[in-house]
CSV table of C-alpha atoms in Angstrom, one decimal:
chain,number,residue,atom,x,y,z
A,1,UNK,CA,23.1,13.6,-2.3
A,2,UNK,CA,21.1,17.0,-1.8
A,3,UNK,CA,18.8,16.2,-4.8
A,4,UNK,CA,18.0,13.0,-3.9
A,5,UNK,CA,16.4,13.4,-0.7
A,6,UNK,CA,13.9,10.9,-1.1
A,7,UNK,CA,16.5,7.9,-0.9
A,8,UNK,CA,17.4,8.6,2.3
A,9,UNK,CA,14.0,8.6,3.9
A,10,UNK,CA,13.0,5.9,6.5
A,11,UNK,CA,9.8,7.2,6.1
A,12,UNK,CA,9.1,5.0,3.4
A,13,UNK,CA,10.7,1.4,4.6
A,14,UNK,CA,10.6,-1.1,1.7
A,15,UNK,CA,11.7,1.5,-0.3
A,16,UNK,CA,14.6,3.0,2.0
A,17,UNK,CA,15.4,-1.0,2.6
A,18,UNK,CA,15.9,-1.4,-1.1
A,19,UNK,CA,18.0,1.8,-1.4
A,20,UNK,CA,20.2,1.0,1.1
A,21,UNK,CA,20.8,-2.4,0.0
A,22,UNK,CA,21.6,-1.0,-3.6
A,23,UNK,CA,24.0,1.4,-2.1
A,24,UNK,CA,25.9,-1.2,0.0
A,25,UNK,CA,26.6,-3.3,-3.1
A,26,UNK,CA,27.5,-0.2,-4.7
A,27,UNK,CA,30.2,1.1,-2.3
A,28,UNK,CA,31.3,-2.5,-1.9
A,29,UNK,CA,31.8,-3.1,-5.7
A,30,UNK,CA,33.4,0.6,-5.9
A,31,UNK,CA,35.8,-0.7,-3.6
A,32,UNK,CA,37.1,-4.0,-4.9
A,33,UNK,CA,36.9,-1.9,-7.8
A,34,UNK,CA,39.9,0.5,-6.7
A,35,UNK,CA,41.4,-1.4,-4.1
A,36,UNK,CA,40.2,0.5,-1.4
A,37,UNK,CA,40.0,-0.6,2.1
A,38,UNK,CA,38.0,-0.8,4.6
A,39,UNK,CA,39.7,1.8,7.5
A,40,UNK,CA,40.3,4.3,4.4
A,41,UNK,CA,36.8,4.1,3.4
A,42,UNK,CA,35.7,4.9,6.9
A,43,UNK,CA,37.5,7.7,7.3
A,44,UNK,CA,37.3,9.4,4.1
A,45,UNK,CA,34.3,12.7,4.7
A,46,UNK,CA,32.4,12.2,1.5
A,47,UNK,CA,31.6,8.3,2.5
A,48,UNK,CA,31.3,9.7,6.0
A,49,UNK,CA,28.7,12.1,4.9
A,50,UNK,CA,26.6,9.8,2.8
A,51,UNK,CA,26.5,7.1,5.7
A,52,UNK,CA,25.3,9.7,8.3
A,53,UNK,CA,22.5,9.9,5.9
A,54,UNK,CA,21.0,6.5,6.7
A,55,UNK,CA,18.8,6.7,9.4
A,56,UNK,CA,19.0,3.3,10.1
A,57,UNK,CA,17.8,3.4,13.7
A,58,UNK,CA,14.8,5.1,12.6
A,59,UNK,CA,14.2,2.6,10.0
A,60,UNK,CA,14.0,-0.4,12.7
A,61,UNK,CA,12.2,1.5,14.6
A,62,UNK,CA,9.3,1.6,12.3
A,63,UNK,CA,9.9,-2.4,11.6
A,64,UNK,CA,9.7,-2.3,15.4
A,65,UNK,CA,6.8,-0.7,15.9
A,66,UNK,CA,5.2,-2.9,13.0
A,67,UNK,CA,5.8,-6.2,14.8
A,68,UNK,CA,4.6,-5.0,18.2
A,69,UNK,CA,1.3,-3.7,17.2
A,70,UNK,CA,0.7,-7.1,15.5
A,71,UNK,CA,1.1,-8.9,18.6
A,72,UNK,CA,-0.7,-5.9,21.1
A,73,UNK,CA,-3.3,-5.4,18.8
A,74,UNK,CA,-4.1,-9.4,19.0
A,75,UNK,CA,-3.8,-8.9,22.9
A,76,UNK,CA,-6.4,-6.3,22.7
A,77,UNK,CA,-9.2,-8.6,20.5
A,78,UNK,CA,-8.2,-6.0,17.8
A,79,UNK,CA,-8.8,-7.4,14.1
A,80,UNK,CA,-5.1,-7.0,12.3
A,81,UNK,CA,-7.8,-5.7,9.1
A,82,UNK,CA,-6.1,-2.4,8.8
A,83,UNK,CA,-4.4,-1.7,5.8
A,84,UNK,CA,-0.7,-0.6,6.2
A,85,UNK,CA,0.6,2.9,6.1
A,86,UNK,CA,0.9,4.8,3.0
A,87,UNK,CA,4.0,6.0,2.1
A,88,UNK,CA,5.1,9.8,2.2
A,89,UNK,CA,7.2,12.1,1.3
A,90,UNK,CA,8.2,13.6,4.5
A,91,UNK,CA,10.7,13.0,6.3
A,92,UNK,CA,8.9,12.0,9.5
A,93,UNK,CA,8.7,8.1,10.0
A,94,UNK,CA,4.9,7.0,9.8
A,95,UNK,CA,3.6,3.3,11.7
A,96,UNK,CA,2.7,0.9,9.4
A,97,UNK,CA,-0.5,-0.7,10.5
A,98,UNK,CA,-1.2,-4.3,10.1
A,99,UNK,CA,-2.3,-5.7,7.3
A,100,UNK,CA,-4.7,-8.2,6.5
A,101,UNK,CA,-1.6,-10.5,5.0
A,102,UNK,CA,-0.7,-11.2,8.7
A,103,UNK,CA,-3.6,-12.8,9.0
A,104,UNK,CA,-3.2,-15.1,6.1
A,105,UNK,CA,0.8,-15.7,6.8
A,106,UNK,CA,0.2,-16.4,10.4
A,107,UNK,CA,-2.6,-18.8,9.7
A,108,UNK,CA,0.0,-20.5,7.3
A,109,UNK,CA,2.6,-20.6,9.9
A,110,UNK,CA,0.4,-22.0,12.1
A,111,UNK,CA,-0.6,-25.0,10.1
A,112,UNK,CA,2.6,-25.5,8.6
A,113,UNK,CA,4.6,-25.8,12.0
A,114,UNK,CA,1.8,-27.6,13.5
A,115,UNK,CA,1.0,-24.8,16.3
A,116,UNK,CA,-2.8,-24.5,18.1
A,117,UNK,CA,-2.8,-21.5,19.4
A,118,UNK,CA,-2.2,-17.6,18.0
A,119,UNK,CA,0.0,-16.8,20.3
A,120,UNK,CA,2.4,-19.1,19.5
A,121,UNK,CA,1.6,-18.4,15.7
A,122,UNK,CA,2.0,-14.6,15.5
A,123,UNK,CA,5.6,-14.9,17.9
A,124,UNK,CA,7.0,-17.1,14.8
A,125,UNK,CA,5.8,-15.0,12.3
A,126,UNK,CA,7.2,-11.7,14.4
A,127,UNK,CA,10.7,-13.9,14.0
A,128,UNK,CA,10.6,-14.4,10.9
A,129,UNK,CA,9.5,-11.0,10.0
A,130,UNK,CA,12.4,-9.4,12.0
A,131,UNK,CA,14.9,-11.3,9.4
A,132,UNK,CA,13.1,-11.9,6.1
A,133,UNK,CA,15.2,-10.4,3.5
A,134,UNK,CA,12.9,-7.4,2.3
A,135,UNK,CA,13.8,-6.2,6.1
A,136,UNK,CA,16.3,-7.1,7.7
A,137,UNK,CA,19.7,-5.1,7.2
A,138,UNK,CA,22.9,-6.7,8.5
A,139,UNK,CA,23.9,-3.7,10.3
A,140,UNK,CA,20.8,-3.6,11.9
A,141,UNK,CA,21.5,-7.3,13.1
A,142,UNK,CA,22.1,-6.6,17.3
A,143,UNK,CA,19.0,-4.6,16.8
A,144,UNK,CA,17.1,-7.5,15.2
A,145,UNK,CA,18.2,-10.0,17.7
A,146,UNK,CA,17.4,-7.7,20.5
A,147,UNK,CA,13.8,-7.6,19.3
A,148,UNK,CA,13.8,-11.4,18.9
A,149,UNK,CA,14.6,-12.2,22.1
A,150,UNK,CA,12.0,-9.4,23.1
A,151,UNK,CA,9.2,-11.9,21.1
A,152,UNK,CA,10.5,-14.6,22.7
A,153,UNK,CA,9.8,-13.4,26.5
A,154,UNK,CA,6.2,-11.9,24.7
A,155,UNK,CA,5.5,-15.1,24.0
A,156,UNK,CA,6.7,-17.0,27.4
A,157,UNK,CA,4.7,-14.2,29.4
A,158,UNK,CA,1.8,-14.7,27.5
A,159,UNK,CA,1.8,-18.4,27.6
A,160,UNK,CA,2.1,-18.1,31.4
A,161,UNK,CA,-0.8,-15.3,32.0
A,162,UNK,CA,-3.5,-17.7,29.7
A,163,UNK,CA,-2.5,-20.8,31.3
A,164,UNK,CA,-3.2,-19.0,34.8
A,165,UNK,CA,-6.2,-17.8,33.3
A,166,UNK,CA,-7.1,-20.8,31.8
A,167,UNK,CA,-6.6,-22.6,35.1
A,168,UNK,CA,-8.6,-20.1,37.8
A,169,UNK,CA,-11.5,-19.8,34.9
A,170,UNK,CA,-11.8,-24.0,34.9
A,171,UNK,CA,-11.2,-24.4,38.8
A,172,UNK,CA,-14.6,-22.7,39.3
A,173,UNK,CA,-16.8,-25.5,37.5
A,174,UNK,CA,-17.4,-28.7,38.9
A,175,UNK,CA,-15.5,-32.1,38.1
A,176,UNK,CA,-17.3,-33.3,35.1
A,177,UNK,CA,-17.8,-30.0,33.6
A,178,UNK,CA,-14.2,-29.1,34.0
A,179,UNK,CA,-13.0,-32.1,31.9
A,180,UNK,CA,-15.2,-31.5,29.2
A,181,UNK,CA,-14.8,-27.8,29.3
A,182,UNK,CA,-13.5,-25.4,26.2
A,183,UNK,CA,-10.7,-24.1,29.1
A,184,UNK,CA,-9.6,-27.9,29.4
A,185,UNK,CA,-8.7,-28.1,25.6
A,186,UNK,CA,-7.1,-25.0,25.5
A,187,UNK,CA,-4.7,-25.8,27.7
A,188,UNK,CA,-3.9,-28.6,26.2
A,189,UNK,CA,-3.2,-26.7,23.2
A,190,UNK,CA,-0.7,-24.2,25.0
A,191,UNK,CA,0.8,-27.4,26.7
A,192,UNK,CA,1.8,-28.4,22.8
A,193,UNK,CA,2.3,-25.1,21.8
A,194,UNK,CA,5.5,-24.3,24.4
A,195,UNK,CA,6.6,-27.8,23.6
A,196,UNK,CA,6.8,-27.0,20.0
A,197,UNK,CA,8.0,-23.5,20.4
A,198,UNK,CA,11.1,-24.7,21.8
A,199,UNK,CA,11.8,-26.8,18.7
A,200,UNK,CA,10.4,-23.6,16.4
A,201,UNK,CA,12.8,-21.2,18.1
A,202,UNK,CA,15.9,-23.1,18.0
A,203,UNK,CA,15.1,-23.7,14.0
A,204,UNK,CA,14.6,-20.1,13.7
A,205,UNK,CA,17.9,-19.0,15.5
A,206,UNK,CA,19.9,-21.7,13.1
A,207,UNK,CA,18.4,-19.9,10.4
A,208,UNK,CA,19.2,-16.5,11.7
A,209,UNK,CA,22.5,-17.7,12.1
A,210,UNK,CA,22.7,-18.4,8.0
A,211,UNK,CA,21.6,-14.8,7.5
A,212,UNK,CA,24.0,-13.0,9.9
A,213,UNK,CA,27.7,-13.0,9.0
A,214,UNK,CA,30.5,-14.9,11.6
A,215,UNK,CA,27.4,-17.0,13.4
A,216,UNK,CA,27.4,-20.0,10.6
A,217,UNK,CA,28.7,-23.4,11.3
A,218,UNK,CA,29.2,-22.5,15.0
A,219,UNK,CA,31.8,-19.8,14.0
A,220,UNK,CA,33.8,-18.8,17.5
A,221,UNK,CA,30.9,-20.3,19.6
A,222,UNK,CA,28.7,-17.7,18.7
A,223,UNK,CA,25.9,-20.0,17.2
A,224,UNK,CA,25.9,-22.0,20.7
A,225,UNK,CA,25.6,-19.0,22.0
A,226,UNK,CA,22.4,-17.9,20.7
A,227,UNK,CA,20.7,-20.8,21.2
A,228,UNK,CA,21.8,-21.0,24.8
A,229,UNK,CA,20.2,-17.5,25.1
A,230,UNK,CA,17.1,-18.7,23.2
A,231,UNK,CA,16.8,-21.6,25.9
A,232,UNK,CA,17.2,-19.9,29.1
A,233,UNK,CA,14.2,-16.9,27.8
A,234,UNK,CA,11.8,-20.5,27.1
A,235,UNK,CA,13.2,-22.2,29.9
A,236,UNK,CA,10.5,-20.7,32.2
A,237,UNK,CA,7.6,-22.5,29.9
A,238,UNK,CA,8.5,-25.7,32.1
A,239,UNK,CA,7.1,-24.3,34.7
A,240,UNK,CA,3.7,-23.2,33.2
A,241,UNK,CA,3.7,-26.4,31.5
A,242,UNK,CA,4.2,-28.1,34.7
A,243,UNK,CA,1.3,-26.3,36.1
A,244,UNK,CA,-1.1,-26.9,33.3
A,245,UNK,CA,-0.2,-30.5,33.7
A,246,UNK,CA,-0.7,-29.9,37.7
A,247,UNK,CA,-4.4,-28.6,37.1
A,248,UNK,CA,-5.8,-31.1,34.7
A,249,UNK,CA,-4.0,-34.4,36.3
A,250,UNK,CA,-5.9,-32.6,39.7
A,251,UNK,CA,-9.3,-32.1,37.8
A,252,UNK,CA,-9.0,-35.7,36.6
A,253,UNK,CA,-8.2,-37.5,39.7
A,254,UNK,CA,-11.3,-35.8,41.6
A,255,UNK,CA,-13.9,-38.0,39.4
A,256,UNK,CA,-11.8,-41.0,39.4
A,257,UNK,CA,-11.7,-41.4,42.9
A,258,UNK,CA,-14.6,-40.2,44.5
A,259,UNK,CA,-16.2,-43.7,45.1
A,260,UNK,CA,-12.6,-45.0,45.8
A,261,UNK,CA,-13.6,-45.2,49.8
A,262,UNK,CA,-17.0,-46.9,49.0
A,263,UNK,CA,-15.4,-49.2,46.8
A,264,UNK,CA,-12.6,-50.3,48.9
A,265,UNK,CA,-15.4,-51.0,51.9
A,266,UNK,CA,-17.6,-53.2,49.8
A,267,UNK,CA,-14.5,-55.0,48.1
A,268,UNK,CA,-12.9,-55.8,52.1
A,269,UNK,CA,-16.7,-56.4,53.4
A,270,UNK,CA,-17.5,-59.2,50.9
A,271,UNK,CA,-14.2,-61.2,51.3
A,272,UNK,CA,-13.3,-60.5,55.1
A,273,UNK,CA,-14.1,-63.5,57.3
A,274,UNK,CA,-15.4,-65.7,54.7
A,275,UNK,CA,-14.7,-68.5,52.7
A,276,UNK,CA,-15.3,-67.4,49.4
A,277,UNK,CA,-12.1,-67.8,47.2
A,278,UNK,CA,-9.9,-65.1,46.3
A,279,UNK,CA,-10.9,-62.9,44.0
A,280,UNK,CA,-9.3,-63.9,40.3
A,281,UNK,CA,-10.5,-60.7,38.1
A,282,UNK,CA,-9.9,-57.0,39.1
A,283,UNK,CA,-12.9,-55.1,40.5
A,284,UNK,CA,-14.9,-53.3,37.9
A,285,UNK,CA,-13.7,-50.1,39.6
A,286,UNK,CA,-10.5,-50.8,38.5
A,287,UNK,CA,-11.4,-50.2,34.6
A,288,UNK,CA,-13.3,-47.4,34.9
A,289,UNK,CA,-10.7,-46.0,37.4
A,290,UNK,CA,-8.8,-44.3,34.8
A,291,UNK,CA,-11.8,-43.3,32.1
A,292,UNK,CA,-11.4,-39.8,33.0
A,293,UNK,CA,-7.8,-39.9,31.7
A,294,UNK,CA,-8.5,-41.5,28.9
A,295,UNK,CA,-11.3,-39.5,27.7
A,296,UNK,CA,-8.7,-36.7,28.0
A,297,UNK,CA,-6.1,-38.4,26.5
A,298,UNK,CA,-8.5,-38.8,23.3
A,299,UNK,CA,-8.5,-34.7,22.7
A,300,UNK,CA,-4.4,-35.2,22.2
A,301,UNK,CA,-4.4,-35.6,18.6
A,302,UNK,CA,-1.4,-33.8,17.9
A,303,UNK,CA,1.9,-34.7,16.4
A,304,UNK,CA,3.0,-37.9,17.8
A,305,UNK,CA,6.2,-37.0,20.1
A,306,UNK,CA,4.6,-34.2,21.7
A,307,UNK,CA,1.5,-36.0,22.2
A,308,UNK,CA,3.4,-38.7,24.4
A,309,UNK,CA,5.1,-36.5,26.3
A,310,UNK,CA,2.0,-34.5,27.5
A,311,UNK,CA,0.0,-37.7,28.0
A,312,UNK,CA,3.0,-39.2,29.9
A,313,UNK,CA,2.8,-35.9,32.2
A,314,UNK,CA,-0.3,-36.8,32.7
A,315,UNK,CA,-0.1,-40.1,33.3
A,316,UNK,CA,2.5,-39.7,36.1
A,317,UNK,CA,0.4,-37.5,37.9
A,318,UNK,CA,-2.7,-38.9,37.4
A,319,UNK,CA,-1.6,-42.2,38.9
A,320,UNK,CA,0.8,-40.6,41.4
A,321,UNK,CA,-2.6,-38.9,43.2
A,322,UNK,CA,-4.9,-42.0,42.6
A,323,UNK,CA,-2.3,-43.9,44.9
A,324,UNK,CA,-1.8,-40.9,47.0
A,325,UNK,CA,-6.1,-41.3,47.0
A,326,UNK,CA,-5.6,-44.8,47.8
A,327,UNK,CA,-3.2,-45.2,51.1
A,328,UNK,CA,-5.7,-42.5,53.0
């Protein structure tokens, strides 16, 4: 073990994850191979001594590291177009950098799961980096799921500060220019997004539950377990997604009923006290009473299911504060 230095060294992670691996096999085949179990292994000093040798916790934290400056380095406006860390010899553990593959996997994620924005992009590929097989360890596994559900509140936190932003930024304009501005559509696209990050994240954890040992097929409740865990860190996105849907139902209501008053005068002036016959069509307000929401409902072009449920958000609210409008 003292001439092979290099093996050990965290330093260096692919190579130190595919040296570890190799050794695992190793000292599992070694002890099938004399019958040897798993409490005498532990305790004998030679296996003892080569085990202490694995810095595993510096190793994830330089996976760590890796995953977090890809998502506070897109924070920052910083372009992910640095290449990643050369390996050394020392002993010290370097910070990879991001390289300009994130870029092309998390643009792939992004169409391949159907997601708008990067936010929601980059948390799925930080997931699936934590537990792709060139880096995830299974004894690192608590440490890997630890950092998952750290990505997971990332990505509920940042949801809710642009949606905020989002909504302060489009209150400023005026009616019409809030419905057709770029702050509109965006949060439509994080409306979608936390919808379809719930479904991501709950596919992700079943996978995860594949790679780590004694969560498959529900083993001892475990499985339920970590979904449960992944619901409650998303569940506050119902809550931004109810506000989102709060803002634009508000911004489309304004338009639609600003004439409502003038409307309902000349409609009661020109059939009180007269003998005209009822009216048998609606009033032409009545068609263009809802154009507004359907000139927003047009920029919801998005997977089908999803799609309804936001424009049924919408829809509910829109026609709860045009009544609301109405009996004033």
């Amino acid at each position: 073990m003292e001439h092979l230095p290099l093996v050990f060294v965290p330093g260096m992670p692919e190579r130190f994850h595919k040296n570890y691996r190799e050794a695992c096999v190793f000292v599992s085949e070694f002890s099938h191979m004399f019958s040897l179990s798993n409490d005498s292994l532990m305790v004998d000093p030679v296996y003892v001594e080569f085990s202490r040798k694995w810095q595993l916790s510096a190793y994830f934290s330089i996976q760590k590291k890796h995953v977090i400056a890809v998502l506070e380095d897109f924070e920052r406006g910083k372009p992910l177009d640095a290449a990643r860390g050369s390996e050394s010899n020392g002993t010290r553990p370097s910070t990879p950098a991001p390289k300009p593959q994130v870029e092309q996997d998390v643009l792939q994620i992004k169409h391949r799961e159907g997601l708008l924005t990067e936010h929601a992009a980059r948390a799925v590929w930080a997931i699936q980096q934590c537990w792709t097989s060139n880096v995830y360890l299974e004894a690192l596994a608590a440490k890997f799921w630890q950092l998952t559900m750290q990505i997971l509140l990332w990505y509920q936190q940042t949801a809710s500060q642009c949606v905020q932003q989002l909504i302060q930024s489009n209150a400023s304009k005026s009616s019409v220019q809030a419905l057709e501005s770029h702050e509109l559509d965006e949060l439509l696209h994080h409306m979608h997004d936390m919808f379809a990050m719930r479904e991501v994240a709950m596919e992700q954890t079943r996978a995860i539950c594949r790679v780590v040992p004694g969560t498959d097929n529900g083993s001892c409740g475990i499985s339920a377990g970590l979904e449960s865990a992944v619901g409650q860190a998303l569940a506050p996105l119902d809550d931004t997604s109810n506000k989102a849907a709060d803002h634009i139902s508000s911004t489309i209501t304004v338009p639609s009923t600003t004439t409502l008053a003038s409307h309902l005068r000349r409609t009661t002036s020109q059939f009180r006290h007269t003998n005209r016959p009822s009216p048998s069509t609606p009033s032409p307000y009545i068609s263009s009473l809802f154009a507004y929401l359907e000139s927003t409902e047009s920029k919801i072009t998005h997977d089908q299911a999803t799609s309804e449920r936001i424009k049924h958000m919408l829809r509910s609210r829109v026609a709860t504060r045009v009544s609301q409008e109405f009996a004033r």
